[in-house]
XYZ file of C-alpha atoms in Angstrom:
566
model
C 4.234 29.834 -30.531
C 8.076 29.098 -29.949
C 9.135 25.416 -29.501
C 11.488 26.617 -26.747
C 8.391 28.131 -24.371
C 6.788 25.002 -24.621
C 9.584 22.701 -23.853
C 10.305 25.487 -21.103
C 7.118 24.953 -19.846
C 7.183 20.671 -19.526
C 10.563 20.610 -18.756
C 10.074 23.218 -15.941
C 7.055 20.772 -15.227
C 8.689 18.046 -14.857
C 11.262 19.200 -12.525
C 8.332 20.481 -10.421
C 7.114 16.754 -10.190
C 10.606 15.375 -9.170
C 10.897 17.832 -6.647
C 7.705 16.730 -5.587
C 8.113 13.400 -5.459
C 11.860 13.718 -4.057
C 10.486 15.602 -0.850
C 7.494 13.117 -0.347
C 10.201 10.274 -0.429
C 12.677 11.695 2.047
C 9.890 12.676 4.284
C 8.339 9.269 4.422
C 11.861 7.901 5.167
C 12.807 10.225 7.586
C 9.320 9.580 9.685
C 7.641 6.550 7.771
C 7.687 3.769 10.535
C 6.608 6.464 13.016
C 4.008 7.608 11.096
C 2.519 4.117 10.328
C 2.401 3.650 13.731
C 0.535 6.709 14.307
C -2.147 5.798 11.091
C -2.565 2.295 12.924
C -3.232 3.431 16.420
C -5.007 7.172 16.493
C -8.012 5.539 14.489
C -10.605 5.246 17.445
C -13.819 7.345 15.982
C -13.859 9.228 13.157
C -12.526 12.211 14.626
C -8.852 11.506 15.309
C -9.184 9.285 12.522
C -9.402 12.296 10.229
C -6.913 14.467 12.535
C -4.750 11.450 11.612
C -4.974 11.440 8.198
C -4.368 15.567 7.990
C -1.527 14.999 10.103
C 0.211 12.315 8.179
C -0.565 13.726 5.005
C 0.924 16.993 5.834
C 3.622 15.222 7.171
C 4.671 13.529 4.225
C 3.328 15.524 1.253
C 1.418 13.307 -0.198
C -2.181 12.201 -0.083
C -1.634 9.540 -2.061
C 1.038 7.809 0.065
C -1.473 8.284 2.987
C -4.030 6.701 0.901
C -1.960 3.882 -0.026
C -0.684 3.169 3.610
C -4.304 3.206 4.838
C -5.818 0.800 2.037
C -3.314 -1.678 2.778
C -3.981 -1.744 6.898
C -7.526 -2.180 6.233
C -6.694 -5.446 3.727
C -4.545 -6.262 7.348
C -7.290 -5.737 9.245
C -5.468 -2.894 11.096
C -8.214 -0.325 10.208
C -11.768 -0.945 9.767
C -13.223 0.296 6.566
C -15.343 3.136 8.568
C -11.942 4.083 9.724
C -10.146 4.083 6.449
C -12.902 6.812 4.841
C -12.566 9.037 8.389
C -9.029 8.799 7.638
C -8.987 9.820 3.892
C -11.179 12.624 4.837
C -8.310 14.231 7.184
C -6.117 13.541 4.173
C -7.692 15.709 1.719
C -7.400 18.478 4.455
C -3.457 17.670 4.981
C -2.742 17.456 1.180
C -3.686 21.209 0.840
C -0.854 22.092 2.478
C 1.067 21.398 -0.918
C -0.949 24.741 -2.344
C 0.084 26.645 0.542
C 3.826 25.914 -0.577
C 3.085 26.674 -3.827
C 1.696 29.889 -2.743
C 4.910 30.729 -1.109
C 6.909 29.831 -4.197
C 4.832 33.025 -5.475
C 4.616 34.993 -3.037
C 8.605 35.465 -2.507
C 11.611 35.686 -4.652
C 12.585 31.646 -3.562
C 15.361 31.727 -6.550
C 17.732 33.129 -3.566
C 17.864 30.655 -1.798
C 17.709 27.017 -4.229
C 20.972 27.095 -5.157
C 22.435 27.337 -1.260
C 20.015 24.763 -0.781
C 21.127 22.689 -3.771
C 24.659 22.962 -2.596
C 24.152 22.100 1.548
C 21.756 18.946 0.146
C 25.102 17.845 -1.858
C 27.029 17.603 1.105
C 24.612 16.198 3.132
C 24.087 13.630 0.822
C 27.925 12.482 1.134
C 27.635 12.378 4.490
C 25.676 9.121 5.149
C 24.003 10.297 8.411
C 22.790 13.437 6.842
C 21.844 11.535 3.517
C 17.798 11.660 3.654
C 17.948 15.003 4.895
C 19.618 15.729 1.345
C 17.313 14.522 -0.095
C 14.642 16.517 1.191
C 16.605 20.215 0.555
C 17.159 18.483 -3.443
C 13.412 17.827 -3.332
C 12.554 21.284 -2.021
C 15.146 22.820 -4.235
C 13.946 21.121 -7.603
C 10.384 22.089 -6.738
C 11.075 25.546 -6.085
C 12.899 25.668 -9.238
C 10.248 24.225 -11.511
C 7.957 26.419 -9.946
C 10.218 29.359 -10.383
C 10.775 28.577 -13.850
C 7.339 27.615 -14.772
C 6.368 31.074 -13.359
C 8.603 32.598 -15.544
C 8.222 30.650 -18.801
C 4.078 31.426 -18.139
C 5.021 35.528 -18.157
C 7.116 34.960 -21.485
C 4.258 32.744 -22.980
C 2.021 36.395 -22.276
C 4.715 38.563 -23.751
C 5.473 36.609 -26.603
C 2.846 37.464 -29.399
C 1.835 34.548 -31.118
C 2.169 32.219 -27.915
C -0.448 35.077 -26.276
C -3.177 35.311 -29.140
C -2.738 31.467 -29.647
C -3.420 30.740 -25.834
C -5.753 33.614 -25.481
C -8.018 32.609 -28.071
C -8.692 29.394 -27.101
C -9.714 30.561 -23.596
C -11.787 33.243 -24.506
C -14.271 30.544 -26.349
C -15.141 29.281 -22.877
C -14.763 33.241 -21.085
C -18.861 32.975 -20.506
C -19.924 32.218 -16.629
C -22.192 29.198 -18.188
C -22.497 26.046 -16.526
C -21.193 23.970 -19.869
C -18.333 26.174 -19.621
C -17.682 25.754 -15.951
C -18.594 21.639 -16.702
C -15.468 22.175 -19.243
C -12.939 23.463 -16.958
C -13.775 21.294 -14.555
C -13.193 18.107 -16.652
C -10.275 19.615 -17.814
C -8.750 19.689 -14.115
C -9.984 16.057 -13.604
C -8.363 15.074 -16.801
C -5.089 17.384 -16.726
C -5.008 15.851 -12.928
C -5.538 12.095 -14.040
C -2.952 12.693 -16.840
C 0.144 13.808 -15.033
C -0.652 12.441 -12.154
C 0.031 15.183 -9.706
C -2.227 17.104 -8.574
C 0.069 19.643 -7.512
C 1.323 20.074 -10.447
C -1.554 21.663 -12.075
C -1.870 23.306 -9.272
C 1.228 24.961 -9.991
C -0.345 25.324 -13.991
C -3.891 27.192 -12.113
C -1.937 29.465 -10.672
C 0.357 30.482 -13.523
C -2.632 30.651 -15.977
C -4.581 32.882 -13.267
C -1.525 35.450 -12.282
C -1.039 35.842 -16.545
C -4.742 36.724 -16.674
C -4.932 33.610 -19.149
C -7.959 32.749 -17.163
C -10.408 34.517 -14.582
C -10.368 33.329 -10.870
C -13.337 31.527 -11.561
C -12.154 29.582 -14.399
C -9.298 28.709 -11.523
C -11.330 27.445 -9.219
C -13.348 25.380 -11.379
C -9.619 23.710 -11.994
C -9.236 23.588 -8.726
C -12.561 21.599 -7.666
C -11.673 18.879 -10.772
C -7.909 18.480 -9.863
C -9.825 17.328 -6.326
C -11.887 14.486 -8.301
C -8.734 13.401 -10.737
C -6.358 13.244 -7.621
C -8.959 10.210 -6.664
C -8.995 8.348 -9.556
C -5.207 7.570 -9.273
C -5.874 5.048 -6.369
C -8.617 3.442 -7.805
C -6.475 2.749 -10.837
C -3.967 1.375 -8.651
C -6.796 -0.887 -6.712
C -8.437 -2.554 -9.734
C -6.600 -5.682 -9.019
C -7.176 -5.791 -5.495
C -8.841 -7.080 -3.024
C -12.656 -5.954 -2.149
C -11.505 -3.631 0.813
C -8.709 -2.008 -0.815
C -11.039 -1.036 -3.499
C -14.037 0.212 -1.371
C -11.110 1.977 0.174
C -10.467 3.887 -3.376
C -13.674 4.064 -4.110
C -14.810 6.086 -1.053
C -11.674 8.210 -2.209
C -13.193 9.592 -5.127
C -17.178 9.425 -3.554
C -15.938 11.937 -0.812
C -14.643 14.418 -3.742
C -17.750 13.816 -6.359
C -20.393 14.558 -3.188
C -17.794 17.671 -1.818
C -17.681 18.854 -5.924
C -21.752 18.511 -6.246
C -22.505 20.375 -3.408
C -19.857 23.431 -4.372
C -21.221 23.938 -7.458
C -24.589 23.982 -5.941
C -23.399 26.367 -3.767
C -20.693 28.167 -5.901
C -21.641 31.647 -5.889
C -21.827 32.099 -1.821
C -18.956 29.388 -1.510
C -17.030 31.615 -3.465
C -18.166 34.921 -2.172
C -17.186 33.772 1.485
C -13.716 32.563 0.341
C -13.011 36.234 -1.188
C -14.482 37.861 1.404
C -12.522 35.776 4.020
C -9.106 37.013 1.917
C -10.453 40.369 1.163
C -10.256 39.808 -2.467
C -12.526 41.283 -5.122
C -13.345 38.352 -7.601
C -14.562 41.408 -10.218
C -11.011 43.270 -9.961
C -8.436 42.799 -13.044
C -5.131 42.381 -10.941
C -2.892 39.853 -11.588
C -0.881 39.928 -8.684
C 0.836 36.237 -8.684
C 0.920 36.500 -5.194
C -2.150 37.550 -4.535
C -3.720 35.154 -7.254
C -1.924 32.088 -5.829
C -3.278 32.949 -2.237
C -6.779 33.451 -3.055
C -6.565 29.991 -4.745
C -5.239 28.245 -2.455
C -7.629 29.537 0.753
C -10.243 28.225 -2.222
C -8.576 24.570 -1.912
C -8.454 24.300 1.495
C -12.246 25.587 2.401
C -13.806 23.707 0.135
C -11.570 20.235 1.624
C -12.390 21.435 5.275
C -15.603 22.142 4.621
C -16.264 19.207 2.841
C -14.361 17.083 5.788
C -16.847 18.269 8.240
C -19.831 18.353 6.266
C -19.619 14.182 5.292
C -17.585 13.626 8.522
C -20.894 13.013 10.065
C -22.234 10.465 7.252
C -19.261 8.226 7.257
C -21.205 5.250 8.121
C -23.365 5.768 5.286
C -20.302 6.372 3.239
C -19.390 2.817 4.000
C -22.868 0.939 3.276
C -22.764 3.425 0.380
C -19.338 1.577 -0.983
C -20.435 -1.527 -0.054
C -23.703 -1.588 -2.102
C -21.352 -0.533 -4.966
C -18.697 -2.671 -4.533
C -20.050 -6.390 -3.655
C -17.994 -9.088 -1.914
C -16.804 -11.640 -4.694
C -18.171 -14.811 -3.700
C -15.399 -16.891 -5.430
C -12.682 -17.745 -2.864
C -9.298 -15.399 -3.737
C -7.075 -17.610 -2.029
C -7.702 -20.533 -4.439
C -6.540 -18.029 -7.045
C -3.027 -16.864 -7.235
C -2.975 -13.087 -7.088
C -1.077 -10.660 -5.157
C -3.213 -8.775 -2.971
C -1.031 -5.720 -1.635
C 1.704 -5.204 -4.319
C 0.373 -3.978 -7.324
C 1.216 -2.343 -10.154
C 0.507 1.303 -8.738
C 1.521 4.508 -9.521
C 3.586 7.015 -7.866
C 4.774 4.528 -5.065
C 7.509 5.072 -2.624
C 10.300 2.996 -0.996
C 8.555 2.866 2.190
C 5.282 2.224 1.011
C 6.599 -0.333 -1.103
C 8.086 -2.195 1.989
C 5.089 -1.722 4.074
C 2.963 -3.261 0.521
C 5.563 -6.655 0.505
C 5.189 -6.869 4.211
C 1.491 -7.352 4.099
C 2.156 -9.355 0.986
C 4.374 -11.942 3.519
C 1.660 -12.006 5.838
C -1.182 -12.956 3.696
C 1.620 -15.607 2.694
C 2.257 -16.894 5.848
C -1.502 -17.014 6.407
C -1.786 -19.240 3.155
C 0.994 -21.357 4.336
C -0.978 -22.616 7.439
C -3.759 -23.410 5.886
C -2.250 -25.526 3.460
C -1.015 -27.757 6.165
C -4.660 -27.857 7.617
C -5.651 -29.086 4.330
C -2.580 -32.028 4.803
C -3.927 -32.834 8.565
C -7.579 -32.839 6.432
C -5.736 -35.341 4.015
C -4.013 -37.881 6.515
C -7.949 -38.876 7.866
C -9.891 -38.942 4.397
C -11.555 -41.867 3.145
C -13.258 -41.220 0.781
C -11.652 -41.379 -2.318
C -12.942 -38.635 -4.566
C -12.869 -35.746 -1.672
C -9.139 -37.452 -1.143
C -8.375 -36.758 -4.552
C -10.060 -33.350 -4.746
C -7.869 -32.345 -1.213
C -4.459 -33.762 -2.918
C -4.888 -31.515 -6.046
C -6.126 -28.152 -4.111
C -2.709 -28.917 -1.893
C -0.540 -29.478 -5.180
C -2.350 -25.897 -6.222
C -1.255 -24.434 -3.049
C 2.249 -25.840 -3.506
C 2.840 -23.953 -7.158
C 1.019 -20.857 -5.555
C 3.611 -20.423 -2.835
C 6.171 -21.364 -5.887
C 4.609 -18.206 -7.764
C 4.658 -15.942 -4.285
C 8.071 -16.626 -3.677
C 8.962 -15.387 -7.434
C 7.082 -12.221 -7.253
C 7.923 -10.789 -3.863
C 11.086 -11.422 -4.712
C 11.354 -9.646 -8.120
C 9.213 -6.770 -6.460
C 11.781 -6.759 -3.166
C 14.864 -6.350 -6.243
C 13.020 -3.580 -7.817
C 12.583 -1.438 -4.495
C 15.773 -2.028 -3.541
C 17.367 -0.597 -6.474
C 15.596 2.742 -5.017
C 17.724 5.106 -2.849
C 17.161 3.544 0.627
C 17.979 4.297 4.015
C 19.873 1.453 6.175
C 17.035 0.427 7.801
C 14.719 -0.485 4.719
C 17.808 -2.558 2.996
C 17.820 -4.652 6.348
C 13.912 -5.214 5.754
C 14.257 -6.264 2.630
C 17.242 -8.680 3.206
C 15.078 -9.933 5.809
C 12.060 -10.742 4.406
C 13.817 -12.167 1.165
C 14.878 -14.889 3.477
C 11.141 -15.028 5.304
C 9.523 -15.235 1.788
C 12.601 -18.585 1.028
C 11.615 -20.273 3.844
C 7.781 -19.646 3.736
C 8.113 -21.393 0.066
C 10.096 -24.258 2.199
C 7.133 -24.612 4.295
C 4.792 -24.907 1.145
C 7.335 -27.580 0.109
C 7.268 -29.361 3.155
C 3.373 -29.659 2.951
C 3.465 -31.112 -0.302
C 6.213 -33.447 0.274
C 3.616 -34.579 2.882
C 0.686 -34.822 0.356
C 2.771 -37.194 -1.852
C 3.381 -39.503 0.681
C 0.397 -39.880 1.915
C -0.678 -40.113 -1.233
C 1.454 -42.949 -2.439
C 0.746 -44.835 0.407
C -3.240 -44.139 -0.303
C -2.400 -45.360 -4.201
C -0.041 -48.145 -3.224
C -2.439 -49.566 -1.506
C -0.166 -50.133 1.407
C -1.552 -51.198 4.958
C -3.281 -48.486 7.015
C -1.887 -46.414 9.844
C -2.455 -47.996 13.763
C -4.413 -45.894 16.161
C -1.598 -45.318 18.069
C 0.729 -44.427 14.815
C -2.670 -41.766 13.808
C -2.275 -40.796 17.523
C 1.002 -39.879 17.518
C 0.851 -38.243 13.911
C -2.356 -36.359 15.109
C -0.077 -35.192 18.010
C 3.306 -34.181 15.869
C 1.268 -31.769 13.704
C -0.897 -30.205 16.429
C 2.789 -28.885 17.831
C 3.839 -27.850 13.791
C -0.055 -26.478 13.797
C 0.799 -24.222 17.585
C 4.636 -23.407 15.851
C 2.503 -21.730 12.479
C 0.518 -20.216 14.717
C 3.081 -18.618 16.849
C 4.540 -17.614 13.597
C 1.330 -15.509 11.874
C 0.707 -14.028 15.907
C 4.542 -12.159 14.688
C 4.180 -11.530 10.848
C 0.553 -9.735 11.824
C 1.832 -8.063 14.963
C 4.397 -6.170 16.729
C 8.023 -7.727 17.128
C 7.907 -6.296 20.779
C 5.319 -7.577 22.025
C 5.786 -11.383 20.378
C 7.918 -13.670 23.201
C 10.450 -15.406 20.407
C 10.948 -18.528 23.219
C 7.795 -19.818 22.926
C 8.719 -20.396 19.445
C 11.829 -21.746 20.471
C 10.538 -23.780 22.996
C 7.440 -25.726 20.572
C 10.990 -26.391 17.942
C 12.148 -28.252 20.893
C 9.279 -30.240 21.576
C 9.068 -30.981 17.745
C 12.702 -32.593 18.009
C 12.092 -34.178 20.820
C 9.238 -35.797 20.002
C 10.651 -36.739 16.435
C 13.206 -38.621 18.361
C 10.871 -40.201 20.810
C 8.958 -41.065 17.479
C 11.990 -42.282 16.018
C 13.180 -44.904 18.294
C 9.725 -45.655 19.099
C 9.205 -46.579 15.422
C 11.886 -49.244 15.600
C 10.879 -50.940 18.219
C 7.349 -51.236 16.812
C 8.359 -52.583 13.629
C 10.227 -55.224 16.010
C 7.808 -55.771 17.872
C 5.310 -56.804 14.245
C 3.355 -53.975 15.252
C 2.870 -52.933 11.307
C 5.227 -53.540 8.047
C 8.600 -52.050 7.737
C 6.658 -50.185 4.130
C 4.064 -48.761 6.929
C 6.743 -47.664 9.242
C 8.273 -45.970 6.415
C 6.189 -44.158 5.193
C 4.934 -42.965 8.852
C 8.182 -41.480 9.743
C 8.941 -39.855 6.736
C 5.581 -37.244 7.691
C 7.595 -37.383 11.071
C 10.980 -36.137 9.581
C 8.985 -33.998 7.342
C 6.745 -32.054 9.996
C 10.348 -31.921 11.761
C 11.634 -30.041 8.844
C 8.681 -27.612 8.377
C 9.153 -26.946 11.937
C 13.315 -25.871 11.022
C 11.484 -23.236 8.152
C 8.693 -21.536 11.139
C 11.720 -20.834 13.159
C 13.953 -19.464 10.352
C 10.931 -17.344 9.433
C 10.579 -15.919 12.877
C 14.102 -15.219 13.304
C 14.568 -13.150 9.832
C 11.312 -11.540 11.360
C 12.793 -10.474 14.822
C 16.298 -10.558 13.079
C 17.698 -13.224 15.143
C 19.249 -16.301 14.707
C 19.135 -19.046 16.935
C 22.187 -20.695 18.158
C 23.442 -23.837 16.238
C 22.545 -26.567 19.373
């Protein structure tokens, strides 16, 4: 076999997969915020939930990007899990529309018509407006290309002699309609599928090795029905170091597909026979019509995902006790731990989905940042000495966690935004670099707290009045309502949050610091406690004062204010 057809043949594959990927991207930029909207709010039964999904999916061209979106509002508790599974149904109805355009790739001459599209994406890409929707005609072009060239590299893989009775041979060991050699085709899908990632692009491979009459139709769909179960496995890759939900998410993923695969190979001979009969195809005849071919595999791909959609649509609940008996709750706190819980290491991510990951990322920070100043209002009262101690060193955990956060949001934030963005995402980004600085300055603040409460604790120093626990009691209720006010934003929608609230708690916090402050002196005139005492008290003032400065900052990088200097 020539060493040209083959790099032909991966290089041809590989611009395929950029193209691919290229349209998803602009797609999700061009209607990403929209569209999140849409997953987060047309979830109320199972039925638009899984209209939902096919929508968005189709949408955006990718299954995997719904997927991804929809695991990451049910670790928000956006979506309920029941939801999530309706919703990942719909998208393995929406991602068949990928086949379709495949399909077309064969079915017409599309050659005519890259280039023009090549050279109207170049000058829409210069003109900044116009930029994304460059993006998408490059995307389209490149995958219309790779296809086009993979289509032809497969018909000179057929004429070529040795490349034919190589190829051929191997095939014709597994030509027999056996169940081990329908088992082996369908691995192969799953495997060729988990491999390069893309389930289109084998796809692309089915229908090239089908129109050469490298393979029967039936080997084809068997290809088909395992490029379904590897397309799965991809997000449960991506949600082994998540969080509980996200991976009952990804494992109801792949469920759906293994149940929808059992039951068509149960059922494979009428399955079959209805899908030819539906296209008026004879699955006996010898053409190899690429057209033709590429059609009757595709109608193949999308019955069995409808069908499959409203056969389990009905069983989603017992989907979800089904992934839940699987997949137990860990009974280990995660928050004690420091791990990221959105961003991971994933595959195939976009820009937008990337954004939407850190976002959630911030939240669960924010959320983490509140309760470690519950834990300091926990330590200003303690008495006893070894559940004091135990509080102190969780709080000084906390502090190096929120240390650790900071570092990786960050780092992930630089990597996205070295990533072809629209002007919208780069303000995002630039403002939740500055959230995730002064959520770490809130951490900060906490622990400066710990430590001096705790060196007055060790120093043995004189306790706190009433009226001194009073007033501290009182302070940190107001930081306590400001943190609140704060997660209400980072969990919800900037519209509906009222920013002067906010505002108007910061001013109670300096006001009462002042109050505090002049108060203070008088007391330690007056011999009301030691000037060490007083000290020491007013410092957890000026520092509750101070986390109260980093809650504001955070909620105007949220809403993209700033308040005026007063």
């Amino acid at each position: 076999m020539s060493i040209w057809i083959i790099f032909k043949c991966l290089g041809s594959l590989a611009l395929l997969m950029f193209g691919m990927k290229a349209m998803s991207e602009s797609l999700q930029k061009l209607a990403g915020p929209q569209l999140r909207h849409v997953l987060g709010t047309m979830t109320t039964n199972r039925f638009t939930g899984a209209l939902t999904g096919m929508f968005v999916t189709a949408a955006v061209q990718s299954s995997t990007a719904t997927t991804l979106m929809t695991v990451s509002f049910v670790n928000a508790g956006l979506l309920t899990l029941m939801q999530a599974i309706s919703v990942i149904m719909g998208a393995h109805i929406g991602t068949t529309i990928t086949a379709w355009i495949m399909a077309l790739g064969f079915s017409i001459d599309i050659i005519n018509i890259v280039y023009p599209a090549f050279f109207i994406g170049i000058i829409l890409i210069y003109m900044k407006k116009r930029r994304i929707v460059g993006d998408l005609l490059f995307g389209m072009a490149f995958l219309f290309l790779g296809l086009a060239t993979l289509k032809a590299t497969g018909f000179e893989m057929v004429e070529d002699p040795d490349a034919n009775r190589v190829v051929s041979n191997f095939f014709a060991n597994f030509n027999q309609p056996t169940f081990w050699n329908q088992l082996f085709f369908l691995v192969m899908g799953t495997v060729l599928t988990l491999c390069v990632q893309s389930s289109a692009a084998i796809m692309a491979i089915t229908m090239i090795l089908c129109s050469t009459g490298v393979l029967n139709i039936d080997q084809g769909f068997m290809l088909v029905l395992g490029e379904n179960i590897g397309t799965t496995i991809t997000s449960n890759i991506v949600a082994i170091n998540a969080n509980t939900q996200a991976r009952r998410a990804a494992f109801s993923h792949m469920a759906i597909n293994v149940v929808g695969v059992t039951w068509a190979l149960i059922l494979y001979k009428p399955f079959v026979s209805l899908v030819c009969q539906f296209v008026g195809y004879d699955p006996e005849a010898t053409t190899t019509d690429p057209a033709r071919i590429s059609t009757v595999l595709a109608t193949f791909h999308s019955a069995f995902n409808v069908a499959n959609t409203l056969l389990l649509i009905w069983f989603v609940k017992y989907i979800e006790r089904f992934v839940c008996w699987v997949i137990k709750s860990k009974k280990e706190s995660e928050e004690e731990d420091f791990r990221l819980h959105f961003i991971t290491s994933g595959i195939m991510k976009t820009p937008e989905l990337s954004v939407l990951e850190a976002q959630k990322e911030i939240e669960s920070f924010a959320e983490r940042m509140q309760r470690m100043f519950g834990m300091v209002r926990e330590l200003l009262t303690e008495k006893d000495e070894q559940k004091f101690n135990q509080l102190f060193n969780r709080i000084e955990k906390y502090e190096g966690i929120s240390d650790s956060m900071e570092v990786e949001i960050a780092k992930y934030l630089n990597q996205v935004s070295d990533a072809h963005l629209s002007d919208d995402t780069k303000a995002k980004i630039r403002a939740m670099l500055r959230e995730i600085s002064e959520l770490e300055s809130i951490g900060d603040s906490c622990f400066n707290m710990a430590r001096t409460i705790n060196r007055k604790v060790q120093g043995k120093q004189d306790h706190f009045t009433e009226k001194q626990y009073e007033r501290l009691h009182q302070m940190m209720e107001l930081v306590n309502n400001s943190l609140t006010q704060m997660n209400e934003l980072m969990g919800g929608r900037k519209i509906a949050f009222d920013i002067n609230r906010s505002f108007n708690i910061e001013n109670e916090i300096n006001n009462y610091r002042n109050q505090l402050k002049t108060q203070n002196i008088n007391d330690i005139n007056n011999h009301e406690y030691t000037y060490a005492v007083g000290t020491i008290y007013m410092d957890i003032i000026a520092e509750c004062e101070k986390l109260g400065d980093y809650v504001i900052n955070v909620v105007e990088a949220r809403m993209g204010t700033r308040q005026k200097d007063s």
